[in-house]
Structures are given as structure tokens and as C-alpha cells.
GROMACS .gro file of C-alpha atoms in nm:
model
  190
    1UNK     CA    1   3.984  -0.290  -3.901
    2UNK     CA    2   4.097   0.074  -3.894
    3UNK     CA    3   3.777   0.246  -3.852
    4UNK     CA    4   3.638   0.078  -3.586
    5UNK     CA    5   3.959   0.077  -3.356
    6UNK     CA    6   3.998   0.441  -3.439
    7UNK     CA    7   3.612   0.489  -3.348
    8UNK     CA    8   3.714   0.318  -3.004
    9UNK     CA    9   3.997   0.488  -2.952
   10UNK     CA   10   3.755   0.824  -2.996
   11UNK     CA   11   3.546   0.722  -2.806
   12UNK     CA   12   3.756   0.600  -2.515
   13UNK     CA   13   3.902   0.989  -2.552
   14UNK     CA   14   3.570   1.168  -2.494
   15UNK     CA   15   3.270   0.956  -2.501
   16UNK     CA   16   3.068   1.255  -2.681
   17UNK     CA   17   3.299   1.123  -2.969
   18UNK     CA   18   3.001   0.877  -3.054
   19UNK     CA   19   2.777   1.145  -3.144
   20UNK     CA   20   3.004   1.287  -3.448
   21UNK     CA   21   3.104   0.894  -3.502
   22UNK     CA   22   2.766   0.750  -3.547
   23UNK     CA   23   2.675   0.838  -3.884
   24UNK     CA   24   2.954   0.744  -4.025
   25UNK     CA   25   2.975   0.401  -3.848
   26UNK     CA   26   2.591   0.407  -4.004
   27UNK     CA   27   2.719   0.456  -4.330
   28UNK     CA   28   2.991   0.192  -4.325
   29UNK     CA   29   2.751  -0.083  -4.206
   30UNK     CA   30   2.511   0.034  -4.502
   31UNK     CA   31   2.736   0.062  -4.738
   32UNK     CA   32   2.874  -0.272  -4.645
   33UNK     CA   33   2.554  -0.432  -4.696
   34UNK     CA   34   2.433  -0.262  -5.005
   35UNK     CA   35   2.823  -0.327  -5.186
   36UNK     CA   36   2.886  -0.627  -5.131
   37UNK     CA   37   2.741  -0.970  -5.147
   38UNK     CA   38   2.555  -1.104  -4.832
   39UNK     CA   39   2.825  -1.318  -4.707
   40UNK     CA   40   3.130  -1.085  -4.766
   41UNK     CA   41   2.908  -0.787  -4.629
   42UNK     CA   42   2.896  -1.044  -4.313
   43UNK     CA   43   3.225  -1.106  -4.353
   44UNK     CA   44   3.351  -0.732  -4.317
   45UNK     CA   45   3.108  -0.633  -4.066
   46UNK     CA   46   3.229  -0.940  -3.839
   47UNK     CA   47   3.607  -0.829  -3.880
   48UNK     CA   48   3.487  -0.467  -3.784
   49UNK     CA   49   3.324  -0.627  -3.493
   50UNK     CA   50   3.599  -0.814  -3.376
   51UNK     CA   51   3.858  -0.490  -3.432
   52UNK     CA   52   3.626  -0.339  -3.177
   53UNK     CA   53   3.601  -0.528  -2.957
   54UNK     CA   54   3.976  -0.629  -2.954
   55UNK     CA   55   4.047  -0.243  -2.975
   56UNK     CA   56   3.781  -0.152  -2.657
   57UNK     CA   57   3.918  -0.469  -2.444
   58UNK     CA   58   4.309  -0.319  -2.524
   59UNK     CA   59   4.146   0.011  -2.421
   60UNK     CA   60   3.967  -0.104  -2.089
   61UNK     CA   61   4.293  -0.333  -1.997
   62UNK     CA   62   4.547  -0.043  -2.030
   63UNK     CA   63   4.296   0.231  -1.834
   64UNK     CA   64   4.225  -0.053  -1.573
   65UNK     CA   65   4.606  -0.106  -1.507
   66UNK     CA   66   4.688   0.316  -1.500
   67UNK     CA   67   4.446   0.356  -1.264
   68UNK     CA   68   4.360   0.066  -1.053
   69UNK     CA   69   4.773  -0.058  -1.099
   70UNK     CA   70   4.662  -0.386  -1.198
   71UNK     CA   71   4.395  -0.568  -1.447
   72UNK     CA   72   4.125  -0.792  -1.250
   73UNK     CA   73   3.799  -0.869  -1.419
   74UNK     CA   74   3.590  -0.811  -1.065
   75UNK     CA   75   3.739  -0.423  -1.124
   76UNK     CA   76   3.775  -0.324  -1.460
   77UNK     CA   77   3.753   0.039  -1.524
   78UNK     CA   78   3.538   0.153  -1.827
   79UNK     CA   79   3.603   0.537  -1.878
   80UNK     CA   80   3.300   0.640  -2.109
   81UNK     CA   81   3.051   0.457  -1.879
   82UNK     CA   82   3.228   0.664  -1.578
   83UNK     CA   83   3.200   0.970  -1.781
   84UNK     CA   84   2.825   0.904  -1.892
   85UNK     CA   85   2.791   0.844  -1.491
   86UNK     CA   86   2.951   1.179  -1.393
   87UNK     CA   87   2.730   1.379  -1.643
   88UNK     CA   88   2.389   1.233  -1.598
   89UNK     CA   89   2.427   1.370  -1.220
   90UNK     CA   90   2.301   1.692  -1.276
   91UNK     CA   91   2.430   1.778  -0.935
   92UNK     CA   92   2.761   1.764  -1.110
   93UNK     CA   93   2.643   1.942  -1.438
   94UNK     CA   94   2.567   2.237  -1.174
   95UNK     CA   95   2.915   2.260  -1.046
   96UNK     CA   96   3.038   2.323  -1.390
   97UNK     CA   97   2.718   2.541  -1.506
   98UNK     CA   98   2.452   2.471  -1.660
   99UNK     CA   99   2.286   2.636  -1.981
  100UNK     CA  100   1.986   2.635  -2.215
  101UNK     CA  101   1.961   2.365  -2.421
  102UNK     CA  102   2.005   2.584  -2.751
  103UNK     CA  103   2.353   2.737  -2.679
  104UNK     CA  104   2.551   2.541  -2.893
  105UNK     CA  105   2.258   2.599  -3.221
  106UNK     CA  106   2.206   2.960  -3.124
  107UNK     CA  107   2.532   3.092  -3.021
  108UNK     CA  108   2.813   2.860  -3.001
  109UNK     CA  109   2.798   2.720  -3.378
  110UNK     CA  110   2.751   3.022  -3.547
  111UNK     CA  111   3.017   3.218  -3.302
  112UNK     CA  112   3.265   2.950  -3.398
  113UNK     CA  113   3.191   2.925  -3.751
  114UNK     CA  114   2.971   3.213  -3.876
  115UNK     CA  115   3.133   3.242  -4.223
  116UNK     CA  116   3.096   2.905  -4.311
  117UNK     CA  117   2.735   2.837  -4.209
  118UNK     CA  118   2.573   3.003  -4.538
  119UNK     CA  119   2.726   2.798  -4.752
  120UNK     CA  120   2.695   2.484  -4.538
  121UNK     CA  121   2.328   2.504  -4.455
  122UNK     CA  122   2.294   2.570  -4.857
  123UNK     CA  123   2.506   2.273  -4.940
  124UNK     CA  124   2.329   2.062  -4.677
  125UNK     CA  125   1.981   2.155  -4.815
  126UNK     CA  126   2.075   2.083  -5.153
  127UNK     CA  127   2.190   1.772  -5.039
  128UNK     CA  128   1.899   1.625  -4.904
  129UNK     CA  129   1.626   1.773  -5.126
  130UNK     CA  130   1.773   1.686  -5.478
  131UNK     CA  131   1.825   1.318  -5.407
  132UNK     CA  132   1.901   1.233  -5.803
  133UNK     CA  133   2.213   1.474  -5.757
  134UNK     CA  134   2.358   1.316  -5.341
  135UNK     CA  135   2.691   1.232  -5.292
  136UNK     CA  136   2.805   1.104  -4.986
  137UNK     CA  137   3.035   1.318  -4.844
  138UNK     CA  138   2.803   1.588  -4.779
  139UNK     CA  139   2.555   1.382  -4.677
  140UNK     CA  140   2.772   1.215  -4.429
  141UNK     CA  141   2.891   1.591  -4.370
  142UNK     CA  142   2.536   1.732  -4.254
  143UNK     CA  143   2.447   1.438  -4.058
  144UNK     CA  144   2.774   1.414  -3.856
  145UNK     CA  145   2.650   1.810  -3.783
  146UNK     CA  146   2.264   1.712  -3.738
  147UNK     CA  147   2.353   1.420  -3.489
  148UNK     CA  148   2.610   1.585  -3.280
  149UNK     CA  149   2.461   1.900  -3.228
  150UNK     CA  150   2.168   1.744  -3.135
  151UNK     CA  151   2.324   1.515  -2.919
  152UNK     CA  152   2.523   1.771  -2.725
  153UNK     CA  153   2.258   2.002  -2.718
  154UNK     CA  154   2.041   1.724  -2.518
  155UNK     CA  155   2.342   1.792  -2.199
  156UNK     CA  156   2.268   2.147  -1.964
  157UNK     CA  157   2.607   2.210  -1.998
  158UNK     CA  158   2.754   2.340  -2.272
  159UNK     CA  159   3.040   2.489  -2.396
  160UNK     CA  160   3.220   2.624  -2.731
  161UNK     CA  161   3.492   2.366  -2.706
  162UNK     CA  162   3.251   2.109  -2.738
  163UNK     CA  163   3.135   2.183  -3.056
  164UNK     CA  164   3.535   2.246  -3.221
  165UNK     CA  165   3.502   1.894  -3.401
  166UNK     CA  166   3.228   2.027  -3.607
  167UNK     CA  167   3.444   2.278  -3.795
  168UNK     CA  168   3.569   2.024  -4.029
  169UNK     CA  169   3.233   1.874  -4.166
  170UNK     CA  170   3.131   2.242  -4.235
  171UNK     CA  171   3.391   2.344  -4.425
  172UNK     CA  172   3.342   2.053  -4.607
  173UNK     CA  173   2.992   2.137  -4.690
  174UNK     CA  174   3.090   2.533  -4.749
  175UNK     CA  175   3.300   2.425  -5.010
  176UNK     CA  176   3.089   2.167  -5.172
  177UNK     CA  177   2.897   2.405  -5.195
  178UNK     CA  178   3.149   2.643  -5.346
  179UNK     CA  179   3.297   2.367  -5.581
  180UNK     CA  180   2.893   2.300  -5.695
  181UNK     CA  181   2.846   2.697  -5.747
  182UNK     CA  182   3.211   2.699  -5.926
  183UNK     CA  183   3.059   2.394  -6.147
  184UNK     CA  184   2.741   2.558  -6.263
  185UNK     CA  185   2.870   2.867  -6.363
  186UNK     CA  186   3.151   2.678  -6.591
  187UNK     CA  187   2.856   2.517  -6.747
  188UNK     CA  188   2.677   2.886  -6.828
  189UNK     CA  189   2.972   2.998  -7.008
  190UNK     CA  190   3.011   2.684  -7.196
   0.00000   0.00000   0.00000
């Protein structure tokens, strides 16, 4: 019930939440089919469904009422369609400057995280190309970094603060990658 209220409530904040959100909501659904019997995995994923939509109906009530004053179905006021509205006008992307689509791979990642990116891009590739030895939490770690950089990157404008969230899933993977380094070399000396 948590996770998907908090994934509306992210998303509801800034709709470009969904990017960083969608693998993990990926994972969940997988892992609730794959863990559990047919009927309980059906079970979970219907009470997830239901927290979401109970959590995104709280959400559209309360941002109807702030800014319309009251709540009336014929006016309901969804703030990530508005937003998706706003910035698919490119019109409006130009007021605010636009940029080449790489900025956030090229420069703004590595200015904001330069130190960790060694180790994460060697924890991600290990990762993904020794499939014997994945775990899930840097799995889940490079492809919340995959999807959202590619998702922002798909938007003209683009700026540093955009790509803040993905601090956390990097240090994750730099020290993964650290703790796996740590882990091998306590096995030489043994």
C-alpha cells in the first residue's frame, strides 16, 4: 500500500518523478508475480492498485479544491497532465531555454557526480554482464539511472537540478562496487 501511494505522491510532486519510479514499480510487479502464488500475486498487485488509485483521487481532490476552491467532477485539476501540457509546448521550453539533448549525459551527470561515476559505471557493468553473480539492488540502481536519464534527456530543456535524484542510486552502485572490490581482496588473503 506504501509504495504505490508514495509513487503517487512523487509523482503528483514533479511528474518527471515517473521516470526514476518506473523501474522499481517494474520490479515490484515482477517480483510479485515470480514470489508468490498466482492468486496472492493478484491479490497484492490489486491492493497496490487500489492504494493508487485511492492515493491519486486524494491527490486530484485536494489540488482541485486549492486551486479551483471547490471539488466538481466537470473541473477536476490533474497537475502532472498540466505539467506534461506546459512542457510539450516547446514555445514554453524556449522561454526557459532550451539545450542539446546530451547535457544531462555529457555534462550535468558527471559535473554533479564525477567521483562516483567510475565506480558506478563498473558496478553497473558488472551487474548486467555476470548474470550468475546479480543482485537486485544494483540492478534496480543502474536502471533507475538508465531510465531517467534517458527520459529527461528526451526534454530540450535541461538543467542540473533535474538530475539531483540520481545521486543516490550512484552512490549506491559506487559502493557496491567498493563493498565487491573490498570482498575479493578478503578472499586473496584468505
Amino acid at each position: 500500500v506504501l509504495v504505490p501511494a508514495l509513487g503517487a505522491l512523487g509523482v503528483f510532486n514533479r511528474a518527471t518523478f515517473v521516470a526514476f519510479a518506473a523501474p522499481l514499480a517494474a520490479f515490484h510487479v515482477y517480483r510479485c508475480l515470480r514470489c508468490a502464488p498466482t492468486a496472492r500475486a493478484c491479490a497484492v498487485l490489486g491492493v497496490s492498485a487500489a492504494a493508487l488509485g485511492a492515493a491519486v483521487a486524494a491527490l486530484v481532490a485536494s489540488d482541485t479544491r486549492l486551486y479551483t476552491g471547490r471539488v466538481r467532477a466537470d473541473a477536476l485539476v490533474l497537475a502532472p497532465l498540466n505539467f506534461v501540457r506546459y512542457n510539450a509546448d516547446a514555445a514554453n521550453l524556449a522561454r526557459h531555454g532550451t539545450h542539446p539533448r546530451w547535457l544531462h549525459a555529457a555534462v550535468n551527470v558527471p559535473l554533479l557526480a564525477l567521483p562516483l561515476l567510475p565506480r558506478a559505471a563498473r558496478a553497473a557493468v558488472r551487474t548486467w554482464t555476470r548474470p550468475g553473480r546479480r543482485a537486485a539492488l544494483p540492478a534496480l540502481c543502474s536502471a533507475v539511472v538508465a531510465c531517467a536519464l534517458a527520459v529527461l534527456s528526451a526534454a530540450p530543456h535541461q538543467e542540473l537540478r533535474f538530475v539531483l535524484p540520481l545521486v543516490f542510486p550512484l552512490v549506491i552502485l559506487a559502493c557496491w562496487d567498493d563493498d565487491d572490490n573490498n570482498n575479493n581482496n578478503n578472499n586473496n588473503n584468505n
